[in-house]
XYZ file of C-alpha atoms in Angstrom:
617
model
C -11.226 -31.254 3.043
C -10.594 -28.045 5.218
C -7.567 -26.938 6.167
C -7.106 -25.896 9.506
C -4.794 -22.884 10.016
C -1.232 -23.482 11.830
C -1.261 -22.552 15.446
C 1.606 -19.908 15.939
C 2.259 -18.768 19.376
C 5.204 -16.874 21.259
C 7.315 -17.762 24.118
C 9.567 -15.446 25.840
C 10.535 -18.147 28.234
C 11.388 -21.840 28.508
C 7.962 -21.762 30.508
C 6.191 -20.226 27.715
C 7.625 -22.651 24.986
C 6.451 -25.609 26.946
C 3.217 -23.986 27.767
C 2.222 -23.507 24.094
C 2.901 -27.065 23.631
C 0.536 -28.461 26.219
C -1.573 -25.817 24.754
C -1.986 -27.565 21.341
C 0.000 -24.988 19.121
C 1.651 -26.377 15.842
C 4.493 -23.682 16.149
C 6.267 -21.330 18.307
C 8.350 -18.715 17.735
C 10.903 -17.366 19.831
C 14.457 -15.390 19.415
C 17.823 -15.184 21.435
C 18.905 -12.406 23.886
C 19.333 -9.820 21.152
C 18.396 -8.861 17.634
C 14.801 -9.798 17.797
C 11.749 -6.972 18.365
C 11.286 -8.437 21.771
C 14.359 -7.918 23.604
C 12.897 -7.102 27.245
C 11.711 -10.295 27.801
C 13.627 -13.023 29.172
C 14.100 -14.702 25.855
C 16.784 -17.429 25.259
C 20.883 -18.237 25.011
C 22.368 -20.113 22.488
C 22.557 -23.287 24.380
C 18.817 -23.265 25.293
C 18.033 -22.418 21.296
C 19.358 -26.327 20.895
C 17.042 -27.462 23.884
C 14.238 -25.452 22.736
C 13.947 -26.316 19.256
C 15.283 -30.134 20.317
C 11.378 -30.076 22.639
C 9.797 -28.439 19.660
C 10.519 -31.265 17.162
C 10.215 -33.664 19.787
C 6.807 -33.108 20.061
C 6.166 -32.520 16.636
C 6.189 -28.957 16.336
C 7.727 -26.256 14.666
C 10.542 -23.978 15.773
C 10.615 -19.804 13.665
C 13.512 -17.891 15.067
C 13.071 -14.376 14.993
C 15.622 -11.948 13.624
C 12.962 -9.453 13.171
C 14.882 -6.302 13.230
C 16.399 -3.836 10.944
C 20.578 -4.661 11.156
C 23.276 -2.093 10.591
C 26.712 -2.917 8.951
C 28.713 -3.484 11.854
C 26.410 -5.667 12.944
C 26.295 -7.939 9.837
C 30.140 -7.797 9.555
C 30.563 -9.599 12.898
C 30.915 -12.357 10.537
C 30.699 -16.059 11.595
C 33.757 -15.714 13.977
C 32.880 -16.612 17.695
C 35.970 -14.835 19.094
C 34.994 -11.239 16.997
C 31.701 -10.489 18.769
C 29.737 -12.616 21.561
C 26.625 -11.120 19.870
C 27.668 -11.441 16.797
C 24.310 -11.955 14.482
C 25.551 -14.646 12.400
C 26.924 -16.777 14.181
C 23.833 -16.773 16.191
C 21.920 -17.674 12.934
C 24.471 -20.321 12.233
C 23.663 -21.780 15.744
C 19.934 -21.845 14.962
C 20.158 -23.274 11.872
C 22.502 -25.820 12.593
C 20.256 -27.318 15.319
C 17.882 -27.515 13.090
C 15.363 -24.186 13.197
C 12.659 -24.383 10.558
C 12.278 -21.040 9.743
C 13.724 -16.973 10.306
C 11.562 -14.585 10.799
C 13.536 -11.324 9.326
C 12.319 -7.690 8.983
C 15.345 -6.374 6.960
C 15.673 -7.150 3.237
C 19.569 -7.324 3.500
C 19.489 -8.931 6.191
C 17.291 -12.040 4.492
C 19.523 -12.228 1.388
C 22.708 -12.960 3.560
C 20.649 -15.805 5.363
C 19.485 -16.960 1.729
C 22.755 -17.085 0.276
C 24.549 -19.060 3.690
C 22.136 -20.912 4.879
C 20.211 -22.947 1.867
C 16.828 -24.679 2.928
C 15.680 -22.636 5.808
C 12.062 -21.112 5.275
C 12.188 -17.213 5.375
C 9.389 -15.613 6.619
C 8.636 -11.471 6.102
C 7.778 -10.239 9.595
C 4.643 -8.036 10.207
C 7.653 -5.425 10.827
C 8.586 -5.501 7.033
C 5.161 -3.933 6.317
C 3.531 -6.522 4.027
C -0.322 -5.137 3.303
C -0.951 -6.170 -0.194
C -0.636 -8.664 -2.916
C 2.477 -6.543 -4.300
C 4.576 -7.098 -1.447
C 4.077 -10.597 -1.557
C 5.303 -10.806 -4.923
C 8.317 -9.082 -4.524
C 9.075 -11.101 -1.328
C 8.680 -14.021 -3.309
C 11.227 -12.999 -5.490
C 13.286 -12.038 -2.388
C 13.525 -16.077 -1.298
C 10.270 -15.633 1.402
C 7.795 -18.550 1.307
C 5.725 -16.680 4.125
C 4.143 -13.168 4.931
C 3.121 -12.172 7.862
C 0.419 -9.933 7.092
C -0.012 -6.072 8.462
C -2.758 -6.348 11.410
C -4.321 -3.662 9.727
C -5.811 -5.305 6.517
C -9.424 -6.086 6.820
C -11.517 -9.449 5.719
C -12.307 -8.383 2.285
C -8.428 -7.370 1.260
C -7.196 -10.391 3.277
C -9.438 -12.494 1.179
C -7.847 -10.978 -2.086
C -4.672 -11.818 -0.874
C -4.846 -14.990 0.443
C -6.339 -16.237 -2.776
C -3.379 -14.818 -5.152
C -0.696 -14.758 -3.353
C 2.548 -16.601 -4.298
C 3.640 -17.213 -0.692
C 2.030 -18.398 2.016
C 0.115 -15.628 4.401
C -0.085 -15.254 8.241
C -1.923 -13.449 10.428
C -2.238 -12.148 13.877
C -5.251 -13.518 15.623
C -4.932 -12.424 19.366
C -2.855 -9.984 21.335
C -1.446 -6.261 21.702
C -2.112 -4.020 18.716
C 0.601 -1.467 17.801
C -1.140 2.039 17.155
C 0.764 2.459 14.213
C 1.339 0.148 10.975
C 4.335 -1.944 11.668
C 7.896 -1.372 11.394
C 6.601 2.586 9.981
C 6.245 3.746 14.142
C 9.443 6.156 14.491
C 7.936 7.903 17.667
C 9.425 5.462 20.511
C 13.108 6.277 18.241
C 12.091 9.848 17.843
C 10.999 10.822 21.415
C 13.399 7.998 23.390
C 16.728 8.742 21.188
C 17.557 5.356 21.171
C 14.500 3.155 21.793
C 13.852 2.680 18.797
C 10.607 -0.634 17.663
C 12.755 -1.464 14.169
C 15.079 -2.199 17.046
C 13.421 -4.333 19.672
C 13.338 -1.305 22.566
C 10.903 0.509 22.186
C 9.291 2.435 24.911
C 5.725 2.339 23.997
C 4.524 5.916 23.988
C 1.289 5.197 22.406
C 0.187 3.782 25.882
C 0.371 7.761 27.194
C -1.773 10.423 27.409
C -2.668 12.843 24.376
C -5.406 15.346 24.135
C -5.972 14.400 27.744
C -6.827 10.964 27.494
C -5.311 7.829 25.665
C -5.878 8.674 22.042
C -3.490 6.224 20.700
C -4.171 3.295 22.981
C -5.604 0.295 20.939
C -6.991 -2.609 22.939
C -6.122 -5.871 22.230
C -7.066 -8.261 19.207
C -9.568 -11.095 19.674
C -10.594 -12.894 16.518
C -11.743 -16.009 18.366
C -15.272 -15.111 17.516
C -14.254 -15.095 13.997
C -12.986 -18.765 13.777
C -15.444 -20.380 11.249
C -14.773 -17.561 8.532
C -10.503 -17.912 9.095
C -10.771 -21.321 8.566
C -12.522 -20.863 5.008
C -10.317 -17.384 4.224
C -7.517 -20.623 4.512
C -4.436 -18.598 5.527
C -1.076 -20.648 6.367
C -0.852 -19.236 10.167
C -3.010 -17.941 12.862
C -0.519 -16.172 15.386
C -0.410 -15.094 18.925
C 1.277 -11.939 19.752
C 2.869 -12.233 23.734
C 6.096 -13.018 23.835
C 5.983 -10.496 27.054
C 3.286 -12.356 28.367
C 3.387 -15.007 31.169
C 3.253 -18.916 30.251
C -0.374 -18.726 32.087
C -1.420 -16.356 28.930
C -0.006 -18.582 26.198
C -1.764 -21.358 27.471
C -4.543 -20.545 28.196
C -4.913 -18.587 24.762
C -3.416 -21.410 22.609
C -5.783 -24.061 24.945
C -8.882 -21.981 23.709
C -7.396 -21.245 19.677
C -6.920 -24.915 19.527
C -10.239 -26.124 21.120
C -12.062 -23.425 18.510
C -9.888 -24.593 15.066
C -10.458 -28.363 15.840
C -13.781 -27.664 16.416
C -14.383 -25.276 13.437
C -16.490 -23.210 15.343
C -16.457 -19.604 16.642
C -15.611 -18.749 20.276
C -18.167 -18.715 23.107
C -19.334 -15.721 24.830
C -17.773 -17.719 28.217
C -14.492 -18.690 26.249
C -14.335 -14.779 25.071
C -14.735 -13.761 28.729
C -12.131 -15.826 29.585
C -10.270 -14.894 27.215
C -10.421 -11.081 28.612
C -10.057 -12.259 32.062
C -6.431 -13.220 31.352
C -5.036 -10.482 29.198
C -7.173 -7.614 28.245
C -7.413 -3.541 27.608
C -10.647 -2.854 28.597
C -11.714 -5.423 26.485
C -10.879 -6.336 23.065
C -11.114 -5.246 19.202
C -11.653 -6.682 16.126
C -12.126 -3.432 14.194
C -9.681 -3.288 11.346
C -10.823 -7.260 10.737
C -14.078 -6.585 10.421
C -13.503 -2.545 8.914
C -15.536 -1.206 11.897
C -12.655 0.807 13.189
C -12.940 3.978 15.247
C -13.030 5.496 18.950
C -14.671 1.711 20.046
C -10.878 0.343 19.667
C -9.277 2.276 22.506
C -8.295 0.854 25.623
C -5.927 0.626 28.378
C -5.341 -2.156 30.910
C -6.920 -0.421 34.007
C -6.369 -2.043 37.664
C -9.616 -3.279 37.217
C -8.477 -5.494 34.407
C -5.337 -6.345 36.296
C -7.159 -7.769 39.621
C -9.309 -9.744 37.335
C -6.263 -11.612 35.666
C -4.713 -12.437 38.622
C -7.880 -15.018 38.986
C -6.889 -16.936 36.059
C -3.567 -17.794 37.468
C -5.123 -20.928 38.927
C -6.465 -21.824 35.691
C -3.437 -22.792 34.470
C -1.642 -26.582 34.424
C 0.831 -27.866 32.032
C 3.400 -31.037 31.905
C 6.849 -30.279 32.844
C 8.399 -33.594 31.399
C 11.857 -34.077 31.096
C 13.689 -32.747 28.084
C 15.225 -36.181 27.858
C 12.579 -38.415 26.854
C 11.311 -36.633 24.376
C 11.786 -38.806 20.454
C 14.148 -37.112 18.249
C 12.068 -34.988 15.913
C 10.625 -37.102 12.807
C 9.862 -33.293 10.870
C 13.998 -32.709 10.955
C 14.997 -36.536 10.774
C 12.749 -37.606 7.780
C 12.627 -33.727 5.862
C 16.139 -32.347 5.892
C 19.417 -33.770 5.674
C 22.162 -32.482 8.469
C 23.046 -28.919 8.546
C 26.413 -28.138 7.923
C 28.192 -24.974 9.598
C 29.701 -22.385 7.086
C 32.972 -22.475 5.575
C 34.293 -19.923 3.509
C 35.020 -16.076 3.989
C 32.375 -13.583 4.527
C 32.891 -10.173 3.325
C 30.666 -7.395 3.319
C 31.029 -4.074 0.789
C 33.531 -1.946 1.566
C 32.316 1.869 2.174
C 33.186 4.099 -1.065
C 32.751 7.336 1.074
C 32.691 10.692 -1.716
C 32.886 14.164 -0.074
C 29.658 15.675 -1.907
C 27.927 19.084 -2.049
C 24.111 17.551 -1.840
C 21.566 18.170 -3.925
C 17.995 19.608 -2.783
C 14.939 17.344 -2.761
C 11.760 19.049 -1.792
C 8.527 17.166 -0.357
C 5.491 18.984 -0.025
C 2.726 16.594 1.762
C -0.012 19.209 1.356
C -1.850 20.223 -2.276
C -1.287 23.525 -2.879
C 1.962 24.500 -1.205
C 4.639 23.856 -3.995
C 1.784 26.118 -5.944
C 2.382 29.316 -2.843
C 6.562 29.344 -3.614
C 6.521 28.310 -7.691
C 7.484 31.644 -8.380
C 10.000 32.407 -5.967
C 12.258 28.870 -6.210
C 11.480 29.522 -10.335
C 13.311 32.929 -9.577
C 14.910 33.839 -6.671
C 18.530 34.148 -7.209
C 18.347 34.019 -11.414
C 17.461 30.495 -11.483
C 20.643 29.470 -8.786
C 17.936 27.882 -6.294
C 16.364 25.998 -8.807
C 19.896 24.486 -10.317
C 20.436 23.390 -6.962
C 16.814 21.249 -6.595
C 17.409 17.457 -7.930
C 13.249 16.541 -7.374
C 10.412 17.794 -6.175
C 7.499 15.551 -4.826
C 4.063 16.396 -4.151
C 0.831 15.048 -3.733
C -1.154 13.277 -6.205
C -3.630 16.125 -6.530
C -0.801 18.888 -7.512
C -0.450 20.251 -11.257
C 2.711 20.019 -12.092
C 4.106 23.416 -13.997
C 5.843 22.471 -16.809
C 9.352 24.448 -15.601
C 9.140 21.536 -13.161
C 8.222 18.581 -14.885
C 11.693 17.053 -15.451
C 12.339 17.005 -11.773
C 8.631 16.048 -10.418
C 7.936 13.309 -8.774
C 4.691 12.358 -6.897
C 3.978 11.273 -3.500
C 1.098 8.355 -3.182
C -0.409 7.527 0.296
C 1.890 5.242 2.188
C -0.816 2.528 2.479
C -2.024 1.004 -0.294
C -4.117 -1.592 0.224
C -5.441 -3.288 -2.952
C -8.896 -2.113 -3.132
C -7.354 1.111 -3.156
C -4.846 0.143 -5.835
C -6.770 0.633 -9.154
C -7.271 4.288 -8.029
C -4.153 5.218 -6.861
C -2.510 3.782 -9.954
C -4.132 5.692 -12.361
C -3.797 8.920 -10.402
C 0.410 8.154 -10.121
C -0.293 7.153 -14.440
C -2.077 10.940 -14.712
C 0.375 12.597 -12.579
C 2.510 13.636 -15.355
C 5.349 13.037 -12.730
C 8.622 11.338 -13.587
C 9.243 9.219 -10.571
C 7.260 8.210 -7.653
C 8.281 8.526 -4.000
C 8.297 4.403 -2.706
C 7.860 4.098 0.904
C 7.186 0.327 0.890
C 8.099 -2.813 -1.272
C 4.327 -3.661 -1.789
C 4.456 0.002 -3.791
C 7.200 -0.892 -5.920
C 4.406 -2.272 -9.098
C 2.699 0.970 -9.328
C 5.575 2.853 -10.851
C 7.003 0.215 -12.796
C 3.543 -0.314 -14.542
C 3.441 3.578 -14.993
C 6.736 3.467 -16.413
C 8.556 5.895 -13.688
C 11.636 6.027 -11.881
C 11.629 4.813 -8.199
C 12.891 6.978 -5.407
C 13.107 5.436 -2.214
C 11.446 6.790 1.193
C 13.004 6.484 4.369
C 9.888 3.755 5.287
C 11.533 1.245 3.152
C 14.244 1.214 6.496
C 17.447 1.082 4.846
C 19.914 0.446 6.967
C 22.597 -1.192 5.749
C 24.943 -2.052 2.495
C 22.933 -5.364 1.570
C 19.811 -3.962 1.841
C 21.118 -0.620 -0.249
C 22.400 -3.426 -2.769
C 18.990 -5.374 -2.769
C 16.688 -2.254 -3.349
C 19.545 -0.944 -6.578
C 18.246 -4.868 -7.762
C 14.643 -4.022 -7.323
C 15.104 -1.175 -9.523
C 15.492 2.106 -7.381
C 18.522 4.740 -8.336
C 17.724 7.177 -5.034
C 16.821 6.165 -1.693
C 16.027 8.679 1.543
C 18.380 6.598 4.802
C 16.484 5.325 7.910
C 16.668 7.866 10.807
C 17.711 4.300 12.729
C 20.909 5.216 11.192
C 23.528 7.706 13.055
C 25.715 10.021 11.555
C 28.733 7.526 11.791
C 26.824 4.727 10.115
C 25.387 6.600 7.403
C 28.670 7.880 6.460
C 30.360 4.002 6.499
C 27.590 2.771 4.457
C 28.687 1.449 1.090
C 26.406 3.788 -1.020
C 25.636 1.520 -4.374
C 23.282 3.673 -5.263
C 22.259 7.830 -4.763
C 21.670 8.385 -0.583
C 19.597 11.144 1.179
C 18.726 11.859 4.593
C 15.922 14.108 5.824
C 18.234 17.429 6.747
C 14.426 19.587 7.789
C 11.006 19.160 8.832
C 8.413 16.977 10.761
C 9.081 13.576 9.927
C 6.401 11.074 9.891
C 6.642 8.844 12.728
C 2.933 7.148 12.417
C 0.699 5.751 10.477
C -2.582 4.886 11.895
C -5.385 3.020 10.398
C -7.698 4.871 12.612
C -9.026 8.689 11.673
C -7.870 10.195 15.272
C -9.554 13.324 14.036
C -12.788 11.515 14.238
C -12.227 9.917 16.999
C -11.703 13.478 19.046
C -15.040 14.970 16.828
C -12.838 17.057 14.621
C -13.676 17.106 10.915
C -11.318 14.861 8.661
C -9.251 16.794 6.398
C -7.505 19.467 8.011
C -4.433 19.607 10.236
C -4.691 18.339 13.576
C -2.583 18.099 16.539
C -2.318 15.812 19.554
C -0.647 17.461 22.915
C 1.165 15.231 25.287
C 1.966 15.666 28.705
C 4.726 17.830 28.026
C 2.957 20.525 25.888
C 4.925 18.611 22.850
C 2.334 19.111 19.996
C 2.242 16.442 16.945
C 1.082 17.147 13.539
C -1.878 14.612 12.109
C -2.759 14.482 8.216
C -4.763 12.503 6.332
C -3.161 9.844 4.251
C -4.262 10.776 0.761
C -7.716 11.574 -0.285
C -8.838 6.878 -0.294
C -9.512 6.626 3.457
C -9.276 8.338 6.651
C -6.268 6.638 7.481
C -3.484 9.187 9.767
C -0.104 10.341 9.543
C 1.763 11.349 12.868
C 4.579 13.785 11.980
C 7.095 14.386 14.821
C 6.315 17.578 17.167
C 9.753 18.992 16.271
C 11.499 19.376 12.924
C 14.929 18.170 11.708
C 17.604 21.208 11.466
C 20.529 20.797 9.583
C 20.978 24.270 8.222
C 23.563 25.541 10.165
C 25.494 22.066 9.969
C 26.519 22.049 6.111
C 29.571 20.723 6.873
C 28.436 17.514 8.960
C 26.473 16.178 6.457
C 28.774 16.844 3.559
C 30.912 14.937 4.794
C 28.600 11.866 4.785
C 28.760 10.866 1.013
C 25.251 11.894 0.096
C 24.050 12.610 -3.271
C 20.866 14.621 -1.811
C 19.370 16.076 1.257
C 15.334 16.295 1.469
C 13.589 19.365 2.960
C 10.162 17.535 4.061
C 7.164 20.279 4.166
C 4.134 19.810 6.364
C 2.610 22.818 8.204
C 4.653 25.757 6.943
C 3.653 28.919 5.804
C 5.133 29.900 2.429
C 7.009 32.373 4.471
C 8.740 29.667 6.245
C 9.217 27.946 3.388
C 10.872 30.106 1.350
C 13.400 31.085 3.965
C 14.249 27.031 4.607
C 14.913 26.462 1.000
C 16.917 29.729 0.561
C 18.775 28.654 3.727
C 19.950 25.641 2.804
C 20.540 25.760 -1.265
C 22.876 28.866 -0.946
C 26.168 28.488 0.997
C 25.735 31.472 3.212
C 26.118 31.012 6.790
C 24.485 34.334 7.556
C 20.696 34.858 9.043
C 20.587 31.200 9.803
C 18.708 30.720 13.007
C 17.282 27.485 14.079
C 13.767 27.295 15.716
C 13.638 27.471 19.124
C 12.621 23.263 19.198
C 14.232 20.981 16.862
C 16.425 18.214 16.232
C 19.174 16.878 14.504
C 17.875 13.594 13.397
C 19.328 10.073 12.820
C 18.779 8.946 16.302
C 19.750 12.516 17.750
C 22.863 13.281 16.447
């Protein structure tokens, strides 16, 4: 017997909730007026969480609240109390689950185990923000509590097959709706160019919708995989999801109304139901390119005035029941599958900050082969030996030879994708490496160094943010992790460090990653550097992701300076600072590290663009 695929769509609205019901979804998720990665649209108060979850079960559906953003401390130390903080986070998540919420949907890993210790029985479910592209990352977030992953848009029909036949949780994906250019919850450009619109945040500003390069070179259409029903339904995953909870009540309708007709059916879209599909919400038409592998220039779009004139046709097309709240049965899922939810007693503390004035060590990062070879000599040297005492690790590409001066503190840097038909290769490489620890950007990497036996260093894509997560990732193994730049200067030095902290203190910091070659896509070769120009004359640095695919890195236009503030970030309790190479010239280079692993304050002169970091301190 086939099993059809749970209908998952958004609402933004009270509209929009009861418009996905009339449209035949099974679910709907939806989040309150703050800490979710929606929080422009109208969303909903406490009091209509009740109501709206109250009409979900009613009917028979599901309710998934979404807490799908990365949480600081202060935030999470709010506590329970009503009277602390109107907002506070967890009292809101006390609210939802008290009324009887089926499932969170949660981005940040501390974050999940607070709502796993308090709040026993709720479904957690990883959010496409967490970064979940391969079978590893489901296994670890089974072992974090989730029973669901919602799966990175970017994983094609082959890997999602893999997955969905070995993995311990249950997997979702996104069927129809806006693409983000870059791989979830790893897009630091809206934080890095806004200040403090930041997407691990719920604000951001969307500046992969502007010009580069002259035209819209980082633009993606929308997803359509209605024409791709019949081969879901066998792939068998748990969800099928609708992105749109900035979309009007006429969208989710009509898009759930056509979903549902095609999943009953088992059948594939129609060219007419397509059509109409992109007659009420399209970019110049819609993509299915990373599903089907057949990505490239094709998947670019924007929603031209054109596009708009032709959805305002659809408006008539759209008719659902506004009963009353009232008459709707109590819900038979929450009556007959969970006993009452009771509200939390008990205190609620969360670590206290053990805050260590330190003189940080050095950690270098070289992303291209080659470069740690152009300065071996001189950090080997320079100053008998004092530049080198002062370097904790140095991490390089899989491709670099490590010297064996070095080979204590080496450390290598796989591609920050790794999807698992890449996996056998990229494994042996880190195995051959003859590195001591590998530099983890994401939980789904976390395997590849334990099977090789190496220590794990954590990137900054891993989004720490907070004391629980700090404490969940010491768990999972790591001893060093590199801070989120969602973090300020104030928060980073409050966080309660259980294990050895680093921010980036110089250089480009990645603030993509694209699935898409946007070399190729502008007829440039693939390999070299590459920049895009916006309409400021801002210029940002594109790599290539490893030697496995074409897939992009987007380093910010402007580097992190720190040099000249040794002080400030002494003061901060970190065990290391990381000086994060891209484009320099071993020039450049040498003067950076010189600058910052003496104590000199003389001939320090800070480019003529840069910034501080950590949300523009």
């Amino acid at each position: 017997m086939r099993k059809i695929p749970e209908l998952l769509a958004p609402a933004g609205s009270f509209d929009s909730l009861r418009a996905a019901i009339d449209g035949g979804a099974d679910a709907v998720y939806f989040g309150g007026t703050f800490a979710n990665a929606r929080n422009s649209a109208k969303n909903f108060s406490g009091d209509e969480i009740s109501r709206a979850v109250n009409l979900l079960h009613g009917n028979g559906r599901l309710a998934y609240i979404t807490l799908n953003i990365l949480h600081a401390d202060r935030e999470l130390n709010a506590g329970f109390a009503p009277d602390k903080n109107n907002d506070s986070l967890l009292k809101f998540a006390e609210e939802c689950y008290v009324c009887g919420a089926d499932a969170f949907i949660i981005q940040d890993i501390g974050l999940s185990q607070i709502i796993r210790k308090y709040f026993p029985g709720i479904k957690l479910h990883a959010s496409t923000q967490a970064a979940g592209h391969n079978l590893s990352a489901s296994k670890k977030l089974a072992e974090l509590g989730f029973s669901r992953m919602v799966a990175a848009r970017e994983i094609d029909r082959g890997n999602l097959r893999y997955l969905l036949d070995n993995s311990p949780v249950e997997i979702e994906m996104f069927a129809h709706g806006a693409l983000c250019s870059s791989h979830s919850g790893r897009c630091f450009m809206s934080l890095a160019l806004g200040g403090a619109r930041s997407a691990n945040r719920g604000t951001c500003a969307q500046p992969c919708r502007l010009k580069y390069n002259g035209g819209y070179a980082l633009s993606l259409k929308d997803l359509c995989l209605a024409g791709h029903i019949e081969e879901i339904i066998k792939l068998a995953p748990a969800g099928l999801k609708i992105e749109g909870r900035m979309k009007s009540s006429e969208y989710v309708y009509n898009v759930c109304r056509i979903y549902r007709t095609c999943l009953d059916e088992n059948r594939n879209a129609s060219k007419r139901e397509i059509d109409f599909l992109a007659g009420i919400f399209s970019r110049q038409g819609f993509t299915d390119g990373y599903f089907t592998k057949n990505t490239g220039i094709d998947m670019y779009g924007v929603r031209t005035e054109e596009n708009k004139r032709e959805s305002l046709k659809y408006k008539s097309a759209f008719e659902f029941e506004k009963e009353a709240e009232a008459s709707k049965p109590q819900s038979p899922l929450f009556q007959r599958g969970q006993p009452p939810r009771k509200r939390l007693t008990g205190d609620y503390n969360l670590p206290k900050s053990k805050n260590i004035k330190m003189n940080p060590k050095l950690v270098l990062i070289f992303n291209s082969p080659g470069k740690l070879e152009e300065v071996y000599d001189y950090i080997r040297t320079e100053k008998n030996g004092e530049i080198l005492k002062r370097i904790y690790k140095i991490f390089t590409p899989p491709e670099t030879k490590i010297m064996p001066e070095l080979s204590e503190i080496s450390g290598i840097k796989p591609p920050y994708v790794i999807f698992d038909d890449e996996r056998e290769k990229i494994v042996e490489s880190i195995k051959n490496s003859g590195s001591k620890c590998v530099l983890i950007d994401n939980i789904g990497h976390i395997d590849s160094a334990e099977e090789s036996g190496l220590e794990l260093f954590g990137n900054f894509g891993l989004n720490a943010v907070n004391s629980y997560t700090l404490e969940e990732y010491k768990k999972l193994g790591f001893k060093n992790i590199i801070l989120s730049p969602e973090l300020n200067f104030a928060q980073i030095r409050d966080l309660n460090k259980s294990l050895n902290c680093g921010i980036i203190a110089y250089g480009r910091t990645h603030i993509m990653i694209s699935e898409n070659c946007l070399m190729k896509n502008a007829g440039v070769k693939c390999g070299g550097d590459f920049y895009l120009k916006d309409r400021t004359g801002a210029e940002f640095l594109i790599k290539r992701d490893g030697n496995l695919s074409c897939r992009n890195i987007i380093y910010n236009s402007i580097p992190v300076y720190l040099a000249d503030k040794k002080e400030l970030y002494k003061n901060l309790g970190l065990f290391f600072i990381v000086l994060n190479f891209t484009d320099e010239n071993p020039a450049q280079i040498k003067k950076i590290i010189k600058d910052y692993a003496l104590n000199n304050t003389e001939n320090i002169n800070p480019p003529k663009k840069f910034t501080r970091g950590y949300k523009n301190n």
